[in-house]
PDB file of C-alpha atoms in Angstrom:
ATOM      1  CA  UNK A   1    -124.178-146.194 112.724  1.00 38.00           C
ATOM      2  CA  UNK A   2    -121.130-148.324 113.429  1.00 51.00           C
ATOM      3  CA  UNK A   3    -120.884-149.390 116.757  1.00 53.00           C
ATOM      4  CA  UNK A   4    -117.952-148.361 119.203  1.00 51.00           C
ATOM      5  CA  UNK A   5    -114.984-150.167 118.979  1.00 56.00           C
ATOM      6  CA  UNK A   6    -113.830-152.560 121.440  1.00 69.00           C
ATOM      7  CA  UNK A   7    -112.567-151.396 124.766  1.00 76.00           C
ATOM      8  CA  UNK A   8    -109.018-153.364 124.416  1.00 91.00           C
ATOM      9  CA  UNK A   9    -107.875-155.740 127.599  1.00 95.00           C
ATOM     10  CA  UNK A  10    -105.166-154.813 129.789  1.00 96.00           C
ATOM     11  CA  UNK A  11    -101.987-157.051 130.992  1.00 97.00           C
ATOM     12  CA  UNK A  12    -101.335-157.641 134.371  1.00 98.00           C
ATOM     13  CA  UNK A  13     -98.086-159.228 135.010  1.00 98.00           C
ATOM     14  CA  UNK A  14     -96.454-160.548 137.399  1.00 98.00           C
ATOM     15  CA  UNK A  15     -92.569-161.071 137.884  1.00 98.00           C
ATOM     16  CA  UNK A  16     -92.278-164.357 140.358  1.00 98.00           C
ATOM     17  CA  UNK A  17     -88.791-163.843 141.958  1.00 98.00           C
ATOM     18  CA  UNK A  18     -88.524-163.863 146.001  1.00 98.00           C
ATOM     19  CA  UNK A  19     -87.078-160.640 147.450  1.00 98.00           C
ATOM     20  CA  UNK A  20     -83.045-161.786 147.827  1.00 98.00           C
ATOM     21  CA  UNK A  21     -83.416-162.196 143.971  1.00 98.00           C
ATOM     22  CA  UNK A  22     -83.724-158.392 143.293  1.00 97.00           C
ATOM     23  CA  UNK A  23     -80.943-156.272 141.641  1.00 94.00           C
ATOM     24  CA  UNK A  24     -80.958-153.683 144.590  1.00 94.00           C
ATOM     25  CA  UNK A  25     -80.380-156.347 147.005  1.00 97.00           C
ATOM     26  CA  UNK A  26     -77.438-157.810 145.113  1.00 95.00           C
ATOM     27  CA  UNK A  27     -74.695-156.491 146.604  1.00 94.00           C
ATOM     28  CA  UNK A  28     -75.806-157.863 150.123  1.00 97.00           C
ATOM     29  CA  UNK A  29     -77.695-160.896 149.003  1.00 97.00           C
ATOM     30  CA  UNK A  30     -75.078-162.487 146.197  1.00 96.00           C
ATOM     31  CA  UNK A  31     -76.763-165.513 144.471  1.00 97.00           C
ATOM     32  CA  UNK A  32     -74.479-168.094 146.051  1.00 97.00           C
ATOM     33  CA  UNK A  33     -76.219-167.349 149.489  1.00 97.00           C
ATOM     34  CA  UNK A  34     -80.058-167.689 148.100  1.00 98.00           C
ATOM     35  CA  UNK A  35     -80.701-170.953 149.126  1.00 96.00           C
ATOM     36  CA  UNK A  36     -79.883-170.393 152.903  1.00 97.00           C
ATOM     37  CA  UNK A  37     -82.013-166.945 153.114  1.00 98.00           C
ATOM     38  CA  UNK A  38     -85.743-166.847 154.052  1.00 98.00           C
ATOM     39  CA  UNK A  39     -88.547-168.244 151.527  1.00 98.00           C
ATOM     40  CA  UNK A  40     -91.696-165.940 150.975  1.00 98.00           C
ATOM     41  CA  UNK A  41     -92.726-166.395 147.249  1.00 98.00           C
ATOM     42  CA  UNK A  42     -95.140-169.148 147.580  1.00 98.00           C
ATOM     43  CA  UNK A  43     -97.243-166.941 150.351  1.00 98.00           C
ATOM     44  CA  UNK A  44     -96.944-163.892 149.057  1.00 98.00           C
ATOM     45  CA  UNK A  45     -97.511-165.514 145.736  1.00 98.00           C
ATOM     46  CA  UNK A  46    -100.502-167.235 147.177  1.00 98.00           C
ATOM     47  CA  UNK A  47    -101.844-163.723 148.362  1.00 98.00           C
ATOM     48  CA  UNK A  48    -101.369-162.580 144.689  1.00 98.00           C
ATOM     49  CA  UNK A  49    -103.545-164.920 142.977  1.00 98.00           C
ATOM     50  CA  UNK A  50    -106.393-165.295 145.823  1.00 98.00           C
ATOM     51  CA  UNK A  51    -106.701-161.846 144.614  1.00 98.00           C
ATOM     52  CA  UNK A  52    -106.694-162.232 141.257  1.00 98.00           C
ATOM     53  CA  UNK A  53    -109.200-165.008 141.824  1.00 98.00           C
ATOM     54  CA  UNK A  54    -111.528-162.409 143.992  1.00 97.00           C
ATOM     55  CA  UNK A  55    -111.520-160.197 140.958  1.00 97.00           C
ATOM     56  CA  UNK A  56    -111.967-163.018 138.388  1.00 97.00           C
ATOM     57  CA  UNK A  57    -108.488-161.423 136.423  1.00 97.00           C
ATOM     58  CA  UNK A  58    -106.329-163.499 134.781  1.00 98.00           C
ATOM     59  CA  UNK A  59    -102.549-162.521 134.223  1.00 98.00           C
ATOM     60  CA  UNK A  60     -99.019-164.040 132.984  1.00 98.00           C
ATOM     61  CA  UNK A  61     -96.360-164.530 135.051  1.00 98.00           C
ATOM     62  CA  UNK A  62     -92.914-164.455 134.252  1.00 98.00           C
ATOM     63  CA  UNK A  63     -91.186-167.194 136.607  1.00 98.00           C
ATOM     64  CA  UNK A  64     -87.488-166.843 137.448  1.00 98.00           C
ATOM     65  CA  UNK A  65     -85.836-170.395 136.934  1.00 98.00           C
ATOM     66  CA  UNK A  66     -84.234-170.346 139.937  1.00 98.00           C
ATOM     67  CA  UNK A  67     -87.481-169.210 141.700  1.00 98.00           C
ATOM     68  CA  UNK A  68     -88.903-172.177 140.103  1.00 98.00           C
ATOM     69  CA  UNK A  69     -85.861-174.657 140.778  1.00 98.00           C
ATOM     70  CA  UNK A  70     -86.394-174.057 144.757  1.00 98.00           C
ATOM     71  CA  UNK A  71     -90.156-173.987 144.772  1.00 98.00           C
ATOM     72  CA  UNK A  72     -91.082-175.911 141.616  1.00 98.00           C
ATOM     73  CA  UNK A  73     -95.040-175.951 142.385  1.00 98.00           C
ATOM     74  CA  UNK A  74     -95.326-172.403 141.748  1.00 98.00           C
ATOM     75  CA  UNK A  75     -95.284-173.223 138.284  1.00 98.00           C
ATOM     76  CA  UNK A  76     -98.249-175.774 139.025  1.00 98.00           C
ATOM     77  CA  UNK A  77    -100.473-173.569 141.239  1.00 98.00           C
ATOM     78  CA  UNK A  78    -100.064-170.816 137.888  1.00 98.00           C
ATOM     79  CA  UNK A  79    -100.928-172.774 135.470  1.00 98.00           C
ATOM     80  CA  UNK A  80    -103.956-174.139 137.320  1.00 98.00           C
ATOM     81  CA  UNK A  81    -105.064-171.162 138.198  1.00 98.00           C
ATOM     82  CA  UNK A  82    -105.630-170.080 134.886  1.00 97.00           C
ATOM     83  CA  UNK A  83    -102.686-167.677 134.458  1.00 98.00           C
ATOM     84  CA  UNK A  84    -100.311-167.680 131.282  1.00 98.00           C
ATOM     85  CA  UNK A  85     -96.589-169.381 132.436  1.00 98.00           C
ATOM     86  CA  UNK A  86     -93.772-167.193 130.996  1.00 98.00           C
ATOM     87  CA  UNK A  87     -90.042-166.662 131.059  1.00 98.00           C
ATOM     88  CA  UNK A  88     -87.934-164.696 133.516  1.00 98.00           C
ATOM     89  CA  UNK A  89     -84.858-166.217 132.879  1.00 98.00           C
ATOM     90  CA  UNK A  90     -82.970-168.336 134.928  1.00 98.00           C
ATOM     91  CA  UNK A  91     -80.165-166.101 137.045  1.00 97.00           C
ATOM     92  CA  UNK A  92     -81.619-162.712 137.334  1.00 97.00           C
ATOM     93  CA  UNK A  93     -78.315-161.373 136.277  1.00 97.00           C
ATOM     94  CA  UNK A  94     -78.526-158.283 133.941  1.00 96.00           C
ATOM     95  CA  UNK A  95     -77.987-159.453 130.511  1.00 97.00           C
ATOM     96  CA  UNK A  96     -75.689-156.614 129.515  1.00 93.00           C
ATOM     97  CA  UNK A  97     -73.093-158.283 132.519  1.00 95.00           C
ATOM     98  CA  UNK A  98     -73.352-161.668 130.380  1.00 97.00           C
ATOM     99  CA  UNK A  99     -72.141-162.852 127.007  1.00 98.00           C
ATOM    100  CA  UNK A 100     -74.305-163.835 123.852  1.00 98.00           C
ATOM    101  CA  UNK A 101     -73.220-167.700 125.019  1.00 98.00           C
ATOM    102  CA  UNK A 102     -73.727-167.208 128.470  1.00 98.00           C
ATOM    103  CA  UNK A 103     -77.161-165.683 127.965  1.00 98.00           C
ATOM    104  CA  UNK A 104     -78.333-168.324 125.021  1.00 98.00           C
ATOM    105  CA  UNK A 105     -77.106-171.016 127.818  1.00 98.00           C
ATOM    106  CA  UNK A 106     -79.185-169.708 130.722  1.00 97.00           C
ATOM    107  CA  UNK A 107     -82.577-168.885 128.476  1.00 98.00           C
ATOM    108  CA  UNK A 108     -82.736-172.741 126.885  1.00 98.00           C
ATOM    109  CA  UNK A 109     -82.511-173.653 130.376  1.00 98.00           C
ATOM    110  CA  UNK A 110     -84.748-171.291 132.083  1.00 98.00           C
ATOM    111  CA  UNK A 111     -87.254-172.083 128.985  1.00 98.00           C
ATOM    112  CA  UNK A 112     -86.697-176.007 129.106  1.00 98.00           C
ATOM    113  CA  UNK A 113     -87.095-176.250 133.201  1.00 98.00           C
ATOM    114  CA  UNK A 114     -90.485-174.591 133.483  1.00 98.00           C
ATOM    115  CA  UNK A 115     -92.005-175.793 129.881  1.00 98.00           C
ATOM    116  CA  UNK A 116     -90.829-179.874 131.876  1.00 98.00           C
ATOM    117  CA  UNK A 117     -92.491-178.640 134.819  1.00 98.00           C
ATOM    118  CA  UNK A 118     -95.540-177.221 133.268  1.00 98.00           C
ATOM    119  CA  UNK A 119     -96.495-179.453 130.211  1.00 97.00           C
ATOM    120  CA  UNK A 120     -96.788-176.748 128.045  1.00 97.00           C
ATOM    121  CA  UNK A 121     -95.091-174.328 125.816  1.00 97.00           C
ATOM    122  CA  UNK A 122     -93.753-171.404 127.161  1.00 98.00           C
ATOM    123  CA  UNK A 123     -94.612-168.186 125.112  1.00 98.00           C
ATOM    124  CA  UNK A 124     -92.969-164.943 126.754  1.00 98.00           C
ATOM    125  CA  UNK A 125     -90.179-163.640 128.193  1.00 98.00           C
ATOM    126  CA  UNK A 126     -88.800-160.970 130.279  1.00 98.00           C
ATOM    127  CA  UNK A 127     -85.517-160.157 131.084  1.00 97.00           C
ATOM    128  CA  UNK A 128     -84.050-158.923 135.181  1.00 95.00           C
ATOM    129  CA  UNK A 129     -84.817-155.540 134.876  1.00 93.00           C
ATOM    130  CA  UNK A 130     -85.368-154.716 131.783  1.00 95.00           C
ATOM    131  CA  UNK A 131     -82.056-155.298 131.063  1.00 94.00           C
ATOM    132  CA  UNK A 132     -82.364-155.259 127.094  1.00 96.00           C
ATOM    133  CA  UNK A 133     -81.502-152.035 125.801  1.00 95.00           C
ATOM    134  CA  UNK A 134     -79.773-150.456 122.735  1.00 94.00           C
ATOM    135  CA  UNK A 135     -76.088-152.782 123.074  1.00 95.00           C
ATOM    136  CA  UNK A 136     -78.107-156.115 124.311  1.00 97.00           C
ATOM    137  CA  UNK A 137     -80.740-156.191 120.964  1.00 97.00           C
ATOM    138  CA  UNK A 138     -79.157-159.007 120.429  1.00 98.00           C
ATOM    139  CA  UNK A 139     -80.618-161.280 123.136  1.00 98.00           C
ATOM    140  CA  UNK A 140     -83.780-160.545 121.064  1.00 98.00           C
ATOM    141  CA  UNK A 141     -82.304-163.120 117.753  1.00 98.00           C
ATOM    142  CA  UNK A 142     -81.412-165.435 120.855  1.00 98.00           C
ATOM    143  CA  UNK A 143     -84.780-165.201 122.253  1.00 98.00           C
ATOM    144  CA  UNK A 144     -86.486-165.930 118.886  1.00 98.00           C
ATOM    145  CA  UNK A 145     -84.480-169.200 118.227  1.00 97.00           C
ATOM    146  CA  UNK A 146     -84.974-170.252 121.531  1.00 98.00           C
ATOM    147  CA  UNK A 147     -88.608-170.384 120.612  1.00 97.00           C
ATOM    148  CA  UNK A 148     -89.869-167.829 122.204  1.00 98.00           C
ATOM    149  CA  UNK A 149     -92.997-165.845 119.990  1.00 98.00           C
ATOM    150  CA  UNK A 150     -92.794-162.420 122.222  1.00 98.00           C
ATOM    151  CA  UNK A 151     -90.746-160.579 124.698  1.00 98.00           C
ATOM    152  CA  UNK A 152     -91.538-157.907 126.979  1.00 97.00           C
ATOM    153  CA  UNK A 153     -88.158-156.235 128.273  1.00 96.00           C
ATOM    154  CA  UNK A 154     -87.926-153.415 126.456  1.00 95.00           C
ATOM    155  CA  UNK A 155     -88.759-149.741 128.196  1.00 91.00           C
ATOM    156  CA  UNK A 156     -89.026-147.106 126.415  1.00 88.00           C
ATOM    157  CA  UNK A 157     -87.912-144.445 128.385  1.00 84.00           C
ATOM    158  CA  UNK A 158     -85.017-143.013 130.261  1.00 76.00           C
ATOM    159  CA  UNK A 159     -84.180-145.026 133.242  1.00 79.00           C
ATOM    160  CA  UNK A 160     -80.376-145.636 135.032  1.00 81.00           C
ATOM    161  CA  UNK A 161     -80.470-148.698 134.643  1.00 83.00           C
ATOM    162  CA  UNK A 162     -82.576-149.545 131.355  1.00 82.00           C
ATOM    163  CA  UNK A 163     -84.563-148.177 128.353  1.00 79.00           C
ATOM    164  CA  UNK A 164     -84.304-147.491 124.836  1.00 90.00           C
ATOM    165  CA  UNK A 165     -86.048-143.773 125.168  1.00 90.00           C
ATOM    166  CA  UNK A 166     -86.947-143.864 120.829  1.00 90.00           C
ATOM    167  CA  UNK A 167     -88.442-147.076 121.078  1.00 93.00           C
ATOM    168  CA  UNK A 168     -91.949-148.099 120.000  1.00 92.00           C
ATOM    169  CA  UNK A 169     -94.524-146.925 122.555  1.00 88.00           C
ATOM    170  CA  UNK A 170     -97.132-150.178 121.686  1.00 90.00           C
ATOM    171  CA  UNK A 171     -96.790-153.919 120.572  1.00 92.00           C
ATOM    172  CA  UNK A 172     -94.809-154.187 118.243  1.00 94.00           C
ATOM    173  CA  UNK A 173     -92.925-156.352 115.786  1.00 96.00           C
ATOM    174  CA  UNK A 174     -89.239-156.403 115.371  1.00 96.00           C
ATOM    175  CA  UNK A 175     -87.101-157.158 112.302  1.00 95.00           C
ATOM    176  CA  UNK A 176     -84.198-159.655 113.453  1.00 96.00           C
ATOM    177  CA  UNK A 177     -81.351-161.026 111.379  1.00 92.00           C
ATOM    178  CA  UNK A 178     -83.558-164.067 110.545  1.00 90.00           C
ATOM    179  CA  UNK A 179     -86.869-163.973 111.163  1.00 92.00           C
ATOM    180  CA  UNK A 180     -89.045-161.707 113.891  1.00 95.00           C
ATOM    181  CA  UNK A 181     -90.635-161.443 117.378  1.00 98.00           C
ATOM    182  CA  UNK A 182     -93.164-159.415 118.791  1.00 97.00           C
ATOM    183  CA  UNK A 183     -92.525-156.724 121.195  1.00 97.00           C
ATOM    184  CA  UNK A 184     -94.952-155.827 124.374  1.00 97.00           C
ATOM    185  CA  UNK A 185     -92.877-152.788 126.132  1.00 94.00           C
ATOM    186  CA  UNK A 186     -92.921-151.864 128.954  1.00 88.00           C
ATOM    187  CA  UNK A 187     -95.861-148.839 129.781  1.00 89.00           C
ATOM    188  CA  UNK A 188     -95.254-145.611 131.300  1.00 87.00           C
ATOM    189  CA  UNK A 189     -97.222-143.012 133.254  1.00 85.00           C
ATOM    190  CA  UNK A 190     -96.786-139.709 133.220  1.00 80.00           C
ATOM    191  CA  UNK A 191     -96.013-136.918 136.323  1.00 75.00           C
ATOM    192  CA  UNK A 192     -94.100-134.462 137.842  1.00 72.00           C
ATOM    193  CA  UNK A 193     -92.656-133.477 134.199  1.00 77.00           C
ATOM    194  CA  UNK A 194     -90.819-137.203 133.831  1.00 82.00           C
ATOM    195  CA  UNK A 195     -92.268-140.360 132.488  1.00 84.00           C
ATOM    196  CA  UNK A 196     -91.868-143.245 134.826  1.00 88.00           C
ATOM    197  CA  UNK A 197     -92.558-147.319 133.686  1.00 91.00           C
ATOM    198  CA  UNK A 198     -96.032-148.407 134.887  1.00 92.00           C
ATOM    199  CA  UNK A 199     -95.291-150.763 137.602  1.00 94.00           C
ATOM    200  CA  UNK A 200     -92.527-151.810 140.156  1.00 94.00           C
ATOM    201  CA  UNK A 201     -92.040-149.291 142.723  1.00 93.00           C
ATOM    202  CA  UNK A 202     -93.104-146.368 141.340  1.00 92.00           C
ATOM    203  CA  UNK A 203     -96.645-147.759 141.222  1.00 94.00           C
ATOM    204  CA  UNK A 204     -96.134-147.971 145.156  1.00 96.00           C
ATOM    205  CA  UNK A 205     -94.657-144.398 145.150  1.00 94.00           C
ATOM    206  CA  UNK A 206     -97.240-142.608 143.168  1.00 92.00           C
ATOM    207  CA  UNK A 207    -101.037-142.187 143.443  1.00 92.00           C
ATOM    208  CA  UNK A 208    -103.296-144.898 141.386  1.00 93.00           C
ATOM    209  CA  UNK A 209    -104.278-142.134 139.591  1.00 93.00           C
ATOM    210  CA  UNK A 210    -101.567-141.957 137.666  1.00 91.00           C
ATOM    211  CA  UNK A 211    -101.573-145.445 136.761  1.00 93.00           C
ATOM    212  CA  UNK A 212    -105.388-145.316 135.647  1.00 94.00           C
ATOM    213  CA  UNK A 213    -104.913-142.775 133.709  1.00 93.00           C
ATOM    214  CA  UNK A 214    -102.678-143.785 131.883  1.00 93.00           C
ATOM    215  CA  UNK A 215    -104.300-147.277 131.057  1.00 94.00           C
ATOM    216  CA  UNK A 216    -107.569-145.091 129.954  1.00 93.00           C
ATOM    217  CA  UNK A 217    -104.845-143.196 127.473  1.00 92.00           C
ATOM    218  CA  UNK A 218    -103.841-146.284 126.011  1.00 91.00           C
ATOM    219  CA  UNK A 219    -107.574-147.642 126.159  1.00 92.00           C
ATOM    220  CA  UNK A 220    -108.572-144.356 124.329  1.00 91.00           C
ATOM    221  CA  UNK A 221    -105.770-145.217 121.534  1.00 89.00           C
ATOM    222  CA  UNK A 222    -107.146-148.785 121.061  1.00 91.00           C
ATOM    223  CA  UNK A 223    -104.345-150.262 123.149  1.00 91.00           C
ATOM    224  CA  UNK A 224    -103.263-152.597 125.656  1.00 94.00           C
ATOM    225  CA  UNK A 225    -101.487-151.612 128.953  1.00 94.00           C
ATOM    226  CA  UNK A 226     -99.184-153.137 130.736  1.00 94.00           C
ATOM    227  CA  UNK A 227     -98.814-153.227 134.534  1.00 95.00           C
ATOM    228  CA  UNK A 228     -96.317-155.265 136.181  1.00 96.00           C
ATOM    229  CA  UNK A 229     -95.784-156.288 139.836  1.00 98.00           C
ATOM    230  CA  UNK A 230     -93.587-158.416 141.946  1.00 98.00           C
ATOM    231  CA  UNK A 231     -94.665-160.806 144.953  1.00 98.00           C
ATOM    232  CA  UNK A 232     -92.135-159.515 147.526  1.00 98.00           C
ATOM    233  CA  UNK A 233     -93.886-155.695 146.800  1.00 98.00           C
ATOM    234  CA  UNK A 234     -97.136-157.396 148.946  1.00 98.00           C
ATOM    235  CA  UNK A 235     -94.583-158.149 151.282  1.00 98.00           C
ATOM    236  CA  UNK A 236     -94.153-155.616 154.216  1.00 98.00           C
ATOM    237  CA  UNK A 237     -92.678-158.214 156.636  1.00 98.00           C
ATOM    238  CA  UNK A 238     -89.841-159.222 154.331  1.00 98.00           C
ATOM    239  CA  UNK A 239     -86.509-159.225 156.127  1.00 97.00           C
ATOM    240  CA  UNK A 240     -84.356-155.940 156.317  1.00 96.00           C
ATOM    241  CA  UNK A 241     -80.909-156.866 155.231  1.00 96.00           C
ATOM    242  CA  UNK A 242     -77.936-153.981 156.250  1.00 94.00           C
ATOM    243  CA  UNK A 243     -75.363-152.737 154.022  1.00 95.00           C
ATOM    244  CA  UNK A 244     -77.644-151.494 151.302  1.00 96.00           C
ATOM    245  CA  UNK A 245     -77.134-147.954 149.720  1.00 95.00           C
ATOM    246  CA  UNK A 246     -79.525-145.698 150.581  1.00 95.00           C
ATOM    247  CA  UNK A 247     -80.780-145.244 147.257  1.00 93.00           C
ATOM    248  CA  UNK A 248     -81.590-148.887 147.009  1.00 94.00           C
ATOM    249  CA  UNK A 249     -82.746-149.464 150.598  1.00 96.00           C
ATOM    250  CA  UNK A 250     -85.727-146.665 149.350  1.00 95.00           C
ATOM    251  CA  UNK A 251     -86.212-148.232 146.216  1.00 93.00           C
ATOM    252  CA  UNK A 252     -86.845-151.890 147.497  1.00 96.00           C
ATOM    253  CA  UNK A 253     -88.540-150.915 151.079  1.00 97.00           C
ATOM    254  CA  UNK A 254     -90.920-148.212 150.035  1.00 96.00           C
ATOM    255  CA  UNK A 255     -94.397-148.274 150.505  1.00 97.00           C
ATOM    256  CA  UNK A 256     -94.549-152.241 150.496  1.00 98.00           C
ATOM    257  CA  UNK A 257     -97.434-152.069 152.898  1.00 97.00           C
ATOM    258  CA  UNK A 258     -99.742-149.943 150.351  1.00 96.00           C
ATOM    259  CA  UNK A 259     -99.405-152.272 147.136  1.00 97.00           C
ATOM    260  CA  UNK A 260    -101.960-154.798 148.019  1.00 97.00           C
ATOM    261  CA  UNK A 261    -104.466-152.218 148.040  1.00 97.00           C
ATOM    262  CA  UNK A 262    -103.613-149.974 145.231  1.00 96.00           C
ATOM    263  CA  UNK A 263    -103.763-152.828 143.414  1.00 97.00           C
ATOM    264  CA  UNK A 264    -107.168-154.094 144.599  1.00 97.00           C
ATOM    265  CA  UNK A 265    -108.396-150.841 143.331  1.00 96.00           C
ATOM    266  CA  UNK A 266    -106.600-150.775 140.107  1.00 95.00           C
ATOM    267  CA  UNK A 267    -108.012-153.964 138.928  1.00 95.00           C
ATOM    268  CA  UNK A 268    -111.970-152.934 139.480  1.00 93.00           C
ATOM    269  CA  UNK A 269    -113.363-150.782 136.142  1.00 86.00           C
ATOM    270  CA  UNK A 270    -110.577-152.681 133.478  1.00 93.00           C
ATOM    271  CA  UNK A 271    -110.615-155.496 131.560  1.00 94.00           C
ATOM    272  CA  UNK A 272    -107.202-158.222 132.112  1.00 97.00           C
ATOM    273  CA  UNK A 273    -106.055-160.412 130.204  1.00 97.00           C
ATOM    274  CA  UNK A 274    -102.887-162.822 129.400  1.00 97.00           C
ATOM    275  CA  UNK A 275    -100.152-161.011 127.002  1.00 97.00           C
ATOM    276  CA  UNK A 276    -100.428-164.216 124.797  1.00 97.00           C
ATOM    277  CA  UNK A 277    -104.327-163.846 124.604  1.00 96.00           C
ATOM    278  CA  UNK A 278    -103.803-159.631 124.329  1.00 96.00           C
ATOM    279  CA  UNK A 279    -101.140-160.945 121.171  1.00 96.00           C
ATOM    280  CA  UNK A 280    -103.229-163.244 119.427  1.00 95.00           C
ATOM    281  CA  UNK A 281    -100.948-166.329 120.854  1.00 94.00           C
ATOM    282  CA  UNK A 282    -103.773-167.804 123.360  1.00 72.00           C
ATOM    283  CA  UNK A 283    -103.737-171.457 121.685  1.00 67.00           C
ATOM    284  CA  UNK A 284    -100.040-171.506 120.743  1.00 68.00           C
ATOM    285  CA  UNK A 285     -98.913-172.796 124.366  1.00 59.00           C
ATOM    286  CA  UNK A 286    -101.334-175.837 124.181  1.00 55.00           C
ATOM    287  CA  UNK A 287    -100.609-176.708 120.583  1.00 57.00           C
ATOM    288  CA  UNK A 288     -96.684-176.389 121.395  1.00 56.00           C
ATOM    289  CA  UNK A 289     -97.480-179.414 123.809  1.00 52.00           C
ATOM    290  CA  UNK A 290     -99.168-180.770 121.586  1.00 43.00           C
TER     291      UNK A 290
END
């Protein structure tokens, strides 16, 4: 009798921005005052992969250029560490508040600064918040002449802020005016009658549980799942800036003293792996150094 088929690896990743970078902070933390404001991504980013370590995971994490500009041996502590290097562009600003040429600019740069850094090709990219949707495809052509072989930014689900709800539940590949790139969207869990991206902070809201299962649903289907994080959610001391919206005070402050822990658990009984291993890409980075 045949024997079963492979359980398929899991992606872990990680999106290395400090906490003044995030969208919900924006309108109190504007990017012209990020230099002056507290550093805690290369602690809390420390903390991250000590763990990671511990569990003998490796993931890919998507650097922010200007993450990388003030703190440029993150990218060297990554890379060492065994973890795939990959793309979170360089501003953080929502793609669907910038132009084709503004976004083309900001990628090649993003892209250029941490490949310099690194040594190596970078393979991946994400954009701030999952910020390509239905009227922003186009960043995906952009993307794919930049050089970039995949791109994980695309949820598909209802969110107010993101997600194309029809799209493609797996990895994909996508048809572009010349050429193609492969797609890794983001996953979703399921509760309370809604379907919520796996990750962020409504991992920290909701119970493991609903993470784990559904990584075994997607295991069950032969599939890869995709969990993503951010350093500052390890981070319960952070500062506590005033002037946010309620709505995004909760969003950013919840529950940041339960992550490290859910996701200590969450990583025992799965296999991880690197998107670009999970794609098929593993030796591309190397060779596009080469």
């Amino acid at each position: 009798m045949p024997g079963a088929p492979p359980i398929p690896a899991h992606a872990l990743t990680i999106d290395v921005e400090d906490w003044y970078h995030v969208e919900n902070l924006t309108p109190v933390c504007p990017p012209d005052r990020w230099d002056s404001y507290e550093a805690r991504l290369p602690a809390n980013l420390d903390r991250m992969l000590d763990l990671f370590d511990e569990a003998g995971v490796k993931t890919t994490c998507f650097v922010l250029g200007r993450a990388a500009e003030r703190h440029p041996e993150i990218v060297g502590k990554i890379v060492a560490r065994g973890h795939e290097l990959a793309c979170h562009g360089w501003s953080h600003e929502l793609i669907y508040r910038q132009t084709p040429a503004e976004f083309r600019e900001e990628t090649i740069r993003a892209k250029k600064f941490l490949e310099d850094l690194a040594g190596i090709a970078v393979l991946g990219y994400r954009a701030s918040t999952f910020s390509i949707v239905e009227k922003t495809l186009w960043a995906l052509d952009i993307l794919a002449e930049a050089g970039f072989e995949y791109d994980s930014s695309i949820a598909p689900l209802h969110h107010d802020r993101y997600g194309i709800p029809d799209s493609p539940k797996q990895p994909h590949r996508r048809e572009l005016t010349d050429g193609d790139i492969l797609e890794f969207p983001v996953c979703t869990m399921h509760g309370l009658r809604r379907t919520f991206p796996l990750g962020g902070g409504f991992f920290r809201l909701f119970p493991v549980s609903w993470a784990r299962k559904s990584i075994e649903e997607h295991a069950a289907r032969g599939q890869s799942a995709m969990v993503y994080l951010h350093p500052w959610e390890i981070d319960p001391g952070q500062p506590r800036v005033d002037g946010l919206k309620w709505s995004h005070r909760f969003r950013h402050y919840a529950r940041l003293g339960a992550t490290m822990g859910k996701l200590r658990r969450l990583l025992k009984g799965h296999r991880w792996d690197t998107m670009a291993s999970i794609l098929g890409l593993a030796g591309d980075a190397a060779e596009g150094n080469a």
